PDB file of C-alpha atoms in Angstrom:
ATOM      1  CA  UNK A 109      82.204  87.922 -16.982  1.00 57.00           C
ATOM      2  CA  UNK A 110      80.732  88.510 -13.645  1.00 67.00           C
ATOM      3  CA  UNK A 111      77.832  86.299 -12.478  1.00 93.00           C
ATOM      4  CA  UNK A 112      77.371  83.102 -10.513  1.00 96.00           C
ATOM      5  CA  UNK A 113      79.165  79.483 -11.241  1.00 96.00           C
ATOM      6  CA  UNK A 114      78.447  76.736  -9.630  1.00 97.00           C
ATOM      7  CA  UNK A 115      80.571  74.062  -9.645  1.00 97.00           C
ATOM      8  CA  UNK A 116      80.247  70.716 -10.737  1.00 97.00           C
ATOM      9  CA  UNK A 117      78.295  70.522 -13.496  1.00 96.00           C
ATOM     10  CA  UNK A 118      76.696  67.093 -12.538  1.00 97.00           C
ATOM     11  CA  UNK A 119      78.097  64.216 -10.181  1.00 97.00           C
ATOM     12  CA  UNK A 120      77.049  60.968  -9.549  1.00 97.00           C
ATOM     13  CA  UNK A 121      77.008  59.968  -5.979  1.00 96.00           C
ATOM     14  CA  UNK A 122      77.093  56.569  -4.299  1.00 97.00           C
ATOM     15  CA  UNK A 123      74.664  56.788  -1.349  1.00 98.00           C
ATOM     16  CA  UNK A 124      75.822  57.975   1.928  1.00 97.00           C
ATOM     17  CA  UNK A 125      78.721  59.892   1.016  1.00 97.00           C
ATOM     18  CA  UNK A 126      79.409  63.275   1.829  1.00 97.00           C
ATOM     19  CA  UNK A 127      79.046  66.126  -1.034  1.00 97.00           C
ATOM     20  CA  UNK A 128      79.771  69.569  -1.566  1.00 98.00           C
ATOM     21  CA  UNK A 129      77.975  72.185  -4.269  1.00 98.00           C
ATOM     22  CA  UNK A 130      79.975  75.333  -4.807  1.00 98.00           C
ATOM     23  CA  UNK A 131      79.061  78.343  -5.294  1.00 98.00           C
ATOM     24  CA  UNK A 132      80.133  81.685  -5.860  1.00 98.00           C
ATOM     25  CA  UNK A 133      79.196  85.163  -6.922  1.00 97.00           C
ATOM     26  CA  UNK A 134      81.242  87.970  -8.114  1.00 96.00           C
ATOM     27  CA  UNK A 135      78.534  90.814  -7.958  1.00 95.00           C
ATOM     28  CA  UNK A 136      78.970  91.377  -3.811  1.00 95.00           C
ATOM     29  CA  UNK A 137      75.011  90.265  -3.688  1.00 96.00           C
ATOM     30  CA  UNK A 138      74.347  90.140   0.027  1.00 95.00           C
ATOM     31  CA  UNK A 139      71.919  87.863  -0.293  1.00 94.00           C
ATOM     32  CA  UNK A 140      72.067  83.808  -1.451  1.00 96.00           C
ATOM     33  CA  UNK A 141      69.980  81.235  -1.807  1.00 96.00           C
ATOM     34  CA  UNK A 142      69.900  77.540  -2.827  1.00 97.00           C
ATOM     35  CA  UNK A 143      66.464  75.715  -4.454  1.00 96.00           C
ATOM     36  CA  UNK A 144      66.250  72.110  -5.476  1.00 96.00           C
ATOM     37  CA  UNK A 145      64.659  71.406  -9.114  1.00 95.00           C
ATOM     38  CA  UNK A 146      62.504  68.292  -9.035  1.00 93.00           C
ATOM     39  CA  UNK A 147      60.081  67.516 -12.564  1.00 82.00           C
ATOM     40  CA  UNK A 148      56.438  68.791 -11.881  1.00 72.00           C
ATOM     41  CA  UNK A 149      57.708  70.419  -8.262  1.00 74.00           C
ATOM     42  CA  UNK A 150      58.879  73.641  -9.541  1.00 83.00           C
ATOM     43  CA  UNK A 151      61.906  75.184  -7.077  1.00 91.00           C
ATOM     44  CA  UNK A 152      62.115  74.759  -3.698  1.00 92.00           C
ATOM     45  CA  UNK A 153      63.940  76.784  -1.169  1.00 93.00           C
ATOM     46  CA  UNK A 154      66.801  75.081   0.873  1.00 96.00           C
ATOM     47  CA  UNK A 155      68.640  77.607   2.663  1.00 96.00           C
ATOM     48  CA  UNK A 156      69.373  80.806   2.390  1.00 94.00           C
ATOM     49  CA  UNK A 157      71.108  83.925   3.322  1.00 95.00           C
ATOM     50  CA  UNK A 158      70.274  87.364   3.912  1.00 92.00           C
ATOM     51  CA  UNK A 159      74.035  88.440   3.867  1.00 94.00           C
ATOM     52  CA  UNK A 160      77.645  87.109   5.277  1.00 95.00           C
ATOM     53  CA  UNK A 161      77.766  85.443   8.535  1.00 95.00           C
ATOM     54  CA  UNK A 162      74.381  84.611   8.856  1.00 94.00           C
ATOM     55  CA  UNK A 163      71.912  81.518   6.637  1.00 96.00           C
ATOM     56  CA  UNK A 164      68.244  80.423   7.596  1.00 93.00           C
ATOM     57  CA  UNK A 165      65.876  77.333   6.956  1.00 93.00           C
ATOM     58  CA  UNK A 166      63.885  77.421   3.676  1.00 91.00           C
ATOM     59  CA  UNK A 167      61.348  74.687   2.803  1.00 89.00           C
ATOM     60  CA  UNK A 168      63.293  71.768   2.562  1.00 94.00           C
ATOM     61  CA  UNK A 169      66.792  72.142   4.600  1.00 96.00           C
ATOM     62  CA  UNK A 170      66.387  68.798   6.280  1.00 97.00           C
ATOM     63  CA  UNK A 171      69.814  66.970   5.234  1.00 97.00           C
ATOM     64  CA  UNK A 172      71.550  69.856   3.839  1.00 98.00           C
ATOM     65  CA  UNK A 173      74.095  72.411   5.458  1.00 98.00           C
ATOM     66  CA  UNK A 174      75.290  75.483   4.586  1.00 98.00           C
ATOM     67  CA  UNK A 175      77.870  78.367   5.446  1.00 97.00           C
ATOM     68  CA  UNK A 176      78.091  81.773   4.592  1.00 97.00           C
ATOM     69  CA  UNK A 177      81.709  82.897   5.487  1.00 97.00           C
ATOM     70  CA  UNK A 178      82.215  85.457   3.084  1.00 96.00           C
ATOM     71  CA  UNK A 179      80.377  87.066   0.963  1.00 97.00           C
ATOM     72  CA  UNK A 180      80.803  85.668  -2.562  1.00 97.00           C
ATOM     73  CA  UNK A 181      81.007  81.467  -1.628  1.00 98.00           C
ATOM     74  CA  UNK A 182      78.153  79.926  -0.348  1.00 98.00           C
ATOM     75  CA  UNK A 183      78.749  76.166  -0.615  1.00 98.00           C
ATOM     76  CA  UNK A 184      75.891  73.530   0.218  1.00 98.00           C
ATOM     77  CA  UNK A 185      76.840  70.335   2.065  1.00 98.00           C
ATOM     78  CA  UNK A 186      74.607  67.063   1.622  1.00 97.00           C
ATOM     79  CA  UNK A 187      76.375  64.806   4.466  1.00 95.00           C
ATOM     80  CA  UNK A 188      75.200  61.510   4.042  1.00 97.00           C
ATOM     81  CA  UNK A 189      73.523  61.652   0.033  1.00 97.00           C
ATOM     82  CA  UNK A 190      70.057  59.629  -0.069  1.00 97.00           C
ATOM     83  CA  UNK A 191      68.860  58.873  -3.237  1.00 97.00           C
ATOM     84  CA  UNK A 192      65.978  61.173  -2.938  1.00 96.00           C
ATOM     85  CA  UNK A 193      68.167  63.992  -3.252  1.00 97.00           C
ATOM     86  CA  UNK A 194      68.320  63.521  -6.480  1.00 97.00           C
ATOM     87  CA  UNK A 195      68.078  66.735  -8.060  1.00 97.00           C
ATOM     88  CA  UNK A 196      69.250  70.275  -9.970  1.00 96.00           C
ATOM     89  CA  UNK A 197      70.210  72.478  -7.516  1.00 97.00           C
ATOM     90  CA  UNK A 198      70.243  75.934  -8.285  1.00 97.00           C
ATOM     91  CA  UNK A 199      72.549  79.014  -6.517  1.00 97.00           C
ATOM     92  CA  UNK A 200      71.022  82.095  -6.795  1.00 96.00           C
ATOM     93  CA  UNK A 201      71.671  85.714  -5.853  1.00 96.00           C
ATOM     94  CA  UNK A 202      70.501  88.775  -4.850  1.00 94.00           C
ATOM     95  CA  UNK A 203      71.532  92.494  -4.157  1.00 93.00           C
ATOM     96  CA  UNK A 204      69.349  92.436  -0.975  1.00 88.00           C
ATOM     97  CA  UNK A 205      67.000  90.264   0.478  1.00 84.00           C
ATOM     98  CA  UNK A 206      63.315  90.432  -1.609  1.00 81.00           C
ATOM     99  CA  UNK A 207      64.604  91.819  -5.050  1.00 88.00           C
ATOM    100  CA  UNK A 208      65.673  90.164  -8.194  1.00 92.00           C
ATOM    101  CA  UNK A 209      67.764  87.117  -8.208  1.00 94.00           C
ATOM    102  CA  UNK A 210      70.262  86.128 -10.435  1.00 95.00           C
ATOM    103  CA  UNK A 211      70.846  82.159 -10.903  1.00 95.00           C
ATOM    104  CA  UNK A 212      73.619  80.146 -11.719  1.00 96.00           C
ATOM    105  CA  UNK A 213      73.497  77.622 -14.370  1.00 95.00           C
ATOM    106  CA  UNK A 214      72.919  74.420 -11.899  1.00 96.00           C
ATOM    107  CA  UNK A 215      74.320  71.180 -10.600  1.00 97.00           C
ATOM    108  CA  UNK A 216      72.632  67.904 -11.851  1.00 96.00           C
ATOM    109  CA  UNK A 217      73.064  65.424  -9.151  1.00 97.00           C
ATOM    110  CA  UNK A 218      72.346  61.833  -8.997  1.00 97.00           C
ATOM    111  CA  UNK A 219      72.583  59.497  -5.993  1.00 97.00           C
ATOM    112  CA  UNK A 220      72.215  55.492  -6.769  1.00 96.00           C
TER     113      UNK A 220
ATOM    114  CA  UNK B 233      53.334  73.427   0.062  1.00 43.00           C
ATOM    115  CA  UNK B 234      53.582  75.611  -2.347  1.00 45.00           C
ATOM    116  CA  UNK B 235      53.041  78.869  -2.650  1.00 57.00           C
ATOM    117  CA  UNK B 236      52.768  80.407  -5.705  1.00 67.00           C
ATOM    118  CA  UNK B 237      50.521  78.338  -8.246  1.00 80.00           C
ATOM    119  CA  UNK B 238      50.917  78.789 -11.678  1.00 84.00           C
ATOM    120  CA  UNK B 239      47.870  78.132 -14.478  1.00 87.00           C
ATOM    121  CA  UNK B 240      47.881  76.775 -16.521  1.00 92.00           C
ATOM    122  CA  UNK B 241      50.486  73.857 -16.314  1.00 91.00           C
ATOM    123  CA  UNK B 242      51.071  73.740 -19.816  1.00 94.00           C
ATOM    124  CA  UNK B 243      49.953  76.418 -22.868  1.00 95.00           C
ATOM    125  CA  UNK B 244      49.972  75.856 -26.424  1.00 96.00           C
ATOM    126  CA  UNK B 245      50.011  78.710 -28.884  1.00 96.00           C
ATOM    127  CA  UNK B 246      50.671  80.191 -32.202  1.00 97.00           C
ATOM    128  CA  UNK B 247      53.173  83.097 -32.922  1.00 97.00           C
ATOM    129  CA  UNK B 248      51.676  86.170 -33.110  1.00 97.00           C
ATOM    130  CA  UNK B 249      48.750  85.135 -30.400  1.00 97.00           C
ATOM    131  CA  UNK B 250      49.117  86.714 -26.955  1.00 97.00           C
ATOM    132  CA  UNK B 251      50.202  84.543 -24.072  1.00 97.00           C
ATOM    133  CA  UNK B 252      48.413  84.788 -20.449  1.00 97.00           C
ATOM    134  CA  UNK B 253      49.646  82.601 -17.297  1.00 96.00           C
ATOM    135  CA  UNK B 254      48.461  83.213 -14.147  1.00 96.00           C
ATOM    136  CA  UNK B 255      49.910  82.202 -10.550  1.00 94.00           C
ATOM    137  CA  UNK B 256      47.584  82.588  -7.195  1.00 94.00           C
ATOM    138  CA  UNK B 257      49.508  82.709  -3.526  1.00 92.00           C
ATOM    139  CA  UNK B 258      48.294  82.141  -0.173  1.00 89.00           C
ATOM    140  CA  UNK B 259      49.959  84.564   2.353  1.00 87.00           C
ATOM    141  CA  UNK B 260      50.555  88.567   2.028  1.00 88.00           C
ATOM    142  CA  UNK B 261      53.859  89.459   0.119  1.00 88.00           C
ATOM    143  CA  UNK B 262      56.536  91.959  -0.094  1.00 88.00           C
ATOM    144  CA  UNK B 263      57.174  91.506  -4.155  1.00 91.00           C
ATOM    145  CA  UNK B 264      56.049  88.775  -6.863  1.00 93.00           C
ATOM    146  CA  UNK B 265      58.679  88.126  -9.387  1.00 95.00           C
ATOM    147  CA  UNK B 266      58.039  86.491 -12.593  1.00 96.00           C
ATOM    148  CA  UNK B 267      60.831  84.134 -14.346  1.00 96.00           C
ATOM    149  CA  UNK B 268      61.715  82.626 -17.931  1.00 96.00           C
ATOM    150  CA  UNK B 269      63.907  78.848 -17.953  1.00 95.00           C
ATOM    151  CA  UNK B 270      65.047  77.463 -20.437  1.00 93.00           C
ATOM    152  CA  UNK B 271      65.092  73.269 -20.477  1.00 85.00           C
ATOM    153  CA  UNK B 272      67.924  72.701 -18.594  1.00 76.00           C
ATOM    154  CA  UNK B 273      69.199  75.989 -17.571  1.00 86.00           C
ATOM    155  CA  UNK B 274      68.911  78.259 -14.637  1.00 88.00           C
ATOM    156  CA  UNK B 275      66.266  80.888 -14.273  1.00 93.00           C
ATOM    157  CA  UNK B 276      66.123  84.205 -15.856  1.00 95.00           C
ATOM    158  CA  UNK B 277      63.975  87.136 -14.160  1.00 96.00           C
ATOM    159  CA  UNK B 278      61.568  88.577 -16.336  1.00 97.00           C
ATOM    160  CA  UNK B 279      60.092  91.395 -13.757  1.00 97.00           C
ATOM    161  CA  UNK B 280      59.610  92.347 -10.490  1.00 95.00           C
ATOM    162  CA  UNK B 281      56.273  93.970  -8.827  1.00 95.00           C
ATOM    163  CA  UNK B 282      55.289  95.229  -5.628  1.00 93.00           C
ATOM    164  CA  UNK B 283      52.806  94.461  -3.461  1.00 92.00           C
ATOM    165  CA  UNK B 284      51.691  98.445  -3.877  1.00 94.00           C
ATOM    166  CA  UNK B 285      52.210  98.358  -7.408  1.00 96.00           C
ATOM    167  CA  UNK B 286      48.887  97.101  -9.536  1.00 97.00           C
ATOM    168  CA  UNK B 287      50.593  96.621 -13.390  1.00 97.00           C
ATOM    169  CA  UNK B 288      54.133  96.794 -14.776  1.00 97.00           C
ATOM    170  CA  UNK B 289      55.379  96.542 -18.320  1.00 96.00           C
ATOM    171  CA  UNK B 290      58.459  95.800 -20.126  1.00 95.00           C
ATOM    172  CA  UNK B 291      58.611  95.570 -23.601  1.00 96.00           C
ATOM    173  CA  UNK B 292      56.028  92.699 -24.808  1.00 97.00           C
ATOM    174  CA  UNK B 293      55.523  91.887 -21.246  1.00 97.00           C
ATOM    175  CA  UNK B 294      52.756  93.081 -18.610  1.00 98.00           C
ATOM    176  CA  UNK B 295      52.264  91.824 -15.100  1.00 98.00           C
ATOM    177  CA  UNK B 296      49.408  92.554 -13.154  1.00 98.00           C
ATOM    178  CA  UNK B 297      48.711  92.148  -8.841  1.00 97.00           C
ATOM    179  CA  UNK B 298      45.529  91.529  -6.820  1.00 96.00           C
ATOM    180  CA  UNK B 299      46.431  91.634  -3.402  1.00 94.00           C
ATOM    181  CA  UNK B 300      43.447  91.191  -2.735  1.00 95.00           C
ATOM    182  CA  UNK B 301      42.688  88.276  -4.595  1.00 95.00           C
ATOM    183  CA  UNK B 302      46.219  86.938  -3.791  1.00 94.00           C
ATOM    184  CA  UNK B 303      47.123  86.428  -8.053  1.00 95.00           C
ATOM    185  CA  UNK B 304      49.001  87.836 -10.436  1.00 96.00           C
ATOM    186  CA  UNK B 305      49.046  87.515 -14.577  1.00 97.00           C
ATOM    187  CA  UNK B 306      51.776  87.328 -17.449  1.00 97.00           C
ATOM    188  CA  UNK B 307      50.639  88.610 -20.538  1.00 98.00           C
ATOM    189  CA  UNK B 308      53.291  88.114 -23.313  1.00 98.00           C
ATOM    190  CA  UNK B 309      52.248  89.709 -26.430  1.00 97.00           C
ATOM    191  CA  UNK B 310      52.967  88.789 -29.814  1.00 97.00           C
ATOM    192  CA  UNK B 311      54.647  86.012 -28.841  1.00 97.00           C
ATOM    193  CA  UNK B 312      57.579  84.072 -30.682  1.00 96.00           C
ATOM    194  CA  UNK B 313      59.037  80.964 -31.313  1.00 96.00           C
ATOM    195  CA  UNK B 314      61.794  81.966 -28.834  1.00 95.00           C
ATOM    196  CA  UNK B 315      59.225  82.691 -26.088  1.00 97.00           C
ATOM    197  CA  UNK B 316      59.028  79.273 -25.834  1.00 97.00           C
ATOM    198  CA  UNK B 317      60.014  78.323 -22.309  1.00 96.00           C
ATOM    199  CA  UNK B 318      58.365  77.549 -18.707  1.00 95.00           C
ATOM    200  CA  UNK B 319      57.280  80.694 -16.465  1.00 96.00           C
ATOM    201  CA  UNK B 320      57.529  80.626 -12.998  1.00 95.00           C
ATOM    202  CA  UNK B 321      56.527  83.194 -10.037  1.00 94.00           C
ATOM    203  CA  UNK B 322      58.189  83.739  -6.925  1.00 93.00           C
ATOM    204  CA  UNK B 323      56.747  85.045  -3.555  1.00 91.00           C
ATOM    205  CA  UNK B 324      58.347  86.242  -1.062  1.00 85.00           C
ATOM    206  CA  UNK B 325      55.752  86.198   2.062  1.00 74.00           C
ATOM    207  CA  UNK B 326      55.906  89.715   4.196  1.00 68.00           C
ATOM    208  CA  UNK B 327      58.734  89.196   6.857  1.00 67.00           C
ATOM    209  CA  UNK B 328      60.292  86.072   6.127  1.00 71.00           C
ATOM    210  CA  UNK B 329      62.623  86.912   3.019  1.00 70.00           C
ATOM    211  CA  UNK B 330      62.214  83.634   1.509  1.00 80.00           C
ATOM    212  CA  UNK B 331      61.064  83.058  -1.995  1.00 86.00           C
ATOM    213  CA  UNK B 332      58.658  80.491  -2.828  1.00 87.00           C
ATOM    214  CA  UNK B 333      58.245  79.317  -6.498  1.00 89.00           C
ATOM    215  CA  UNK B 334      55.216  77.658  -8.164  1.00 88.00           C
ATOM    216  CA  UNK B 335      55.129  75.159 -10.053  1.00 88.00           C
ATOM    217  CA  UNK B 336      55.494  76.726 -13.529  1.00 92.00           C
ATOM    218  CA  UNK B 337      53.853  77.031 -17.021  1.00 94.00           C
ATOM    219  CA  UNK B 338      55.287  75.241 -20.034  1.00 94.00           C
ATOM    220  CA  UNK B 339      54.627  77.372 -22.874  1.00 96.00           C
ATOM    221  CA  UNK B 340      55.154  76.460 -26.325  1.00 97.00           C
ATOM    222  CA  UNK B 341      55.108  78.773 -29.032  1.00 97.00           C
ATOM    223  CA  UNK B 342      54.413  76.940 -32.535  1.00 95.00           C
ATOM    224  CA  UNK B 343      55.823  78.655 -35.737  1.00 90.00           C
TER     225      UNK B 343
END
């Protein structure tokens, strides 16, 4: 079925290690983008990008990393977890920049 | 900050009443995009409208755009049970590519 996964589900994370969040498209989207869920904060943009080989800033990229190599995988890299991290992060996808965006089903994460 | 504001921040209705959430923005935009989630799962898009574009429908939805009041509407009509969800809009301000989400409208939908 083609879509987005993202991959794991949900982790718990002892603070100050290093974490990846997959995530991968089969729909050749050019665009990607990753948002943090937080209760009564709606989404919030972490980084994005507009297609392979290139990523930008969003509102909230301070302490995560990303790389767009190809262009179905765009993992996100938390180097040193806080617990304020705590979140759902979302993948999402796009044909092109500004249109519709497809999202994947979301990573619960938890840092103690 | 945010920039899309959704209101209200929570809506309680019957079904079979109509359904109206509105979300307000700050800068000038390419597109506003409206989405559906479901407790604990990832968004769905509802519908997309440009910022030359005044009203869209599809099916029991409609979406209207002010530019120049910076807002937009929902109207879900004849809602349903299932409608029962939180609605969030997305911005994307001119030139940047990057969407901004408000905070969202929990609608219920009482049978």
């Amino acid at each position: 079925i083609a879509g987005i996964t993202q991959a794991p589900t949900s982790q718990i994370l002892a603070a100050g290690r290093r974490m990846t969040l997959r995530c991968t498209q089969d729909m050749r989207h050019n665009a990607m983008y990753w948002y943090r869920q937080d209760l009564g904060l709606g989404l919030r943009l972490i980084h994005y990008s507009n297609t392979a080989g290139t990523t930008g800033k969003g509102e909230v990229p301070d302490g995560y990393s990303v790389s767009r190599a190809n262009t179905d995988d765009f993992p996100l890299t938390l180097a040193s977890a806080v617990p304020s991290q705590t979140s759902v992060y979302f993948c999402a996808s796009s044909e092109h920049a500004s249109e519709r965006q497809y999202f994947g089903p979301g990573t619960r994460l938890t840092v103690l | 900050s945010q920039q899309g504001e959704e209101d209200p921040q929570a809506l309680s209705i019957q079904e079979g009443e109509n359904a109206t959430m509105n979300c307000s923005y700050k800068t000038s935009i390419n597109n506003l995009q409206w989405y559906r989630q479901n407790s604990g799962r990832g968004l769905v898009h509802l519908i997309l409208i440009r910022s030359n574009e005044r009203e869209k429908h599809s099916g029991r939805l409609r979406v209207t755009l002010d530019t120049s009041k910076k807002s937009s509407s929902l109207l879900i009509t004849a809602s349903r049970a299932a409608d029962t969800a939180s609605y969030f809009c997305a911005t994307d301000a001119s030139g940047t590519y990057k969407y901004i989400f408000g905070t969202g409208t929990r609608l219920k939908v009482l049978a």
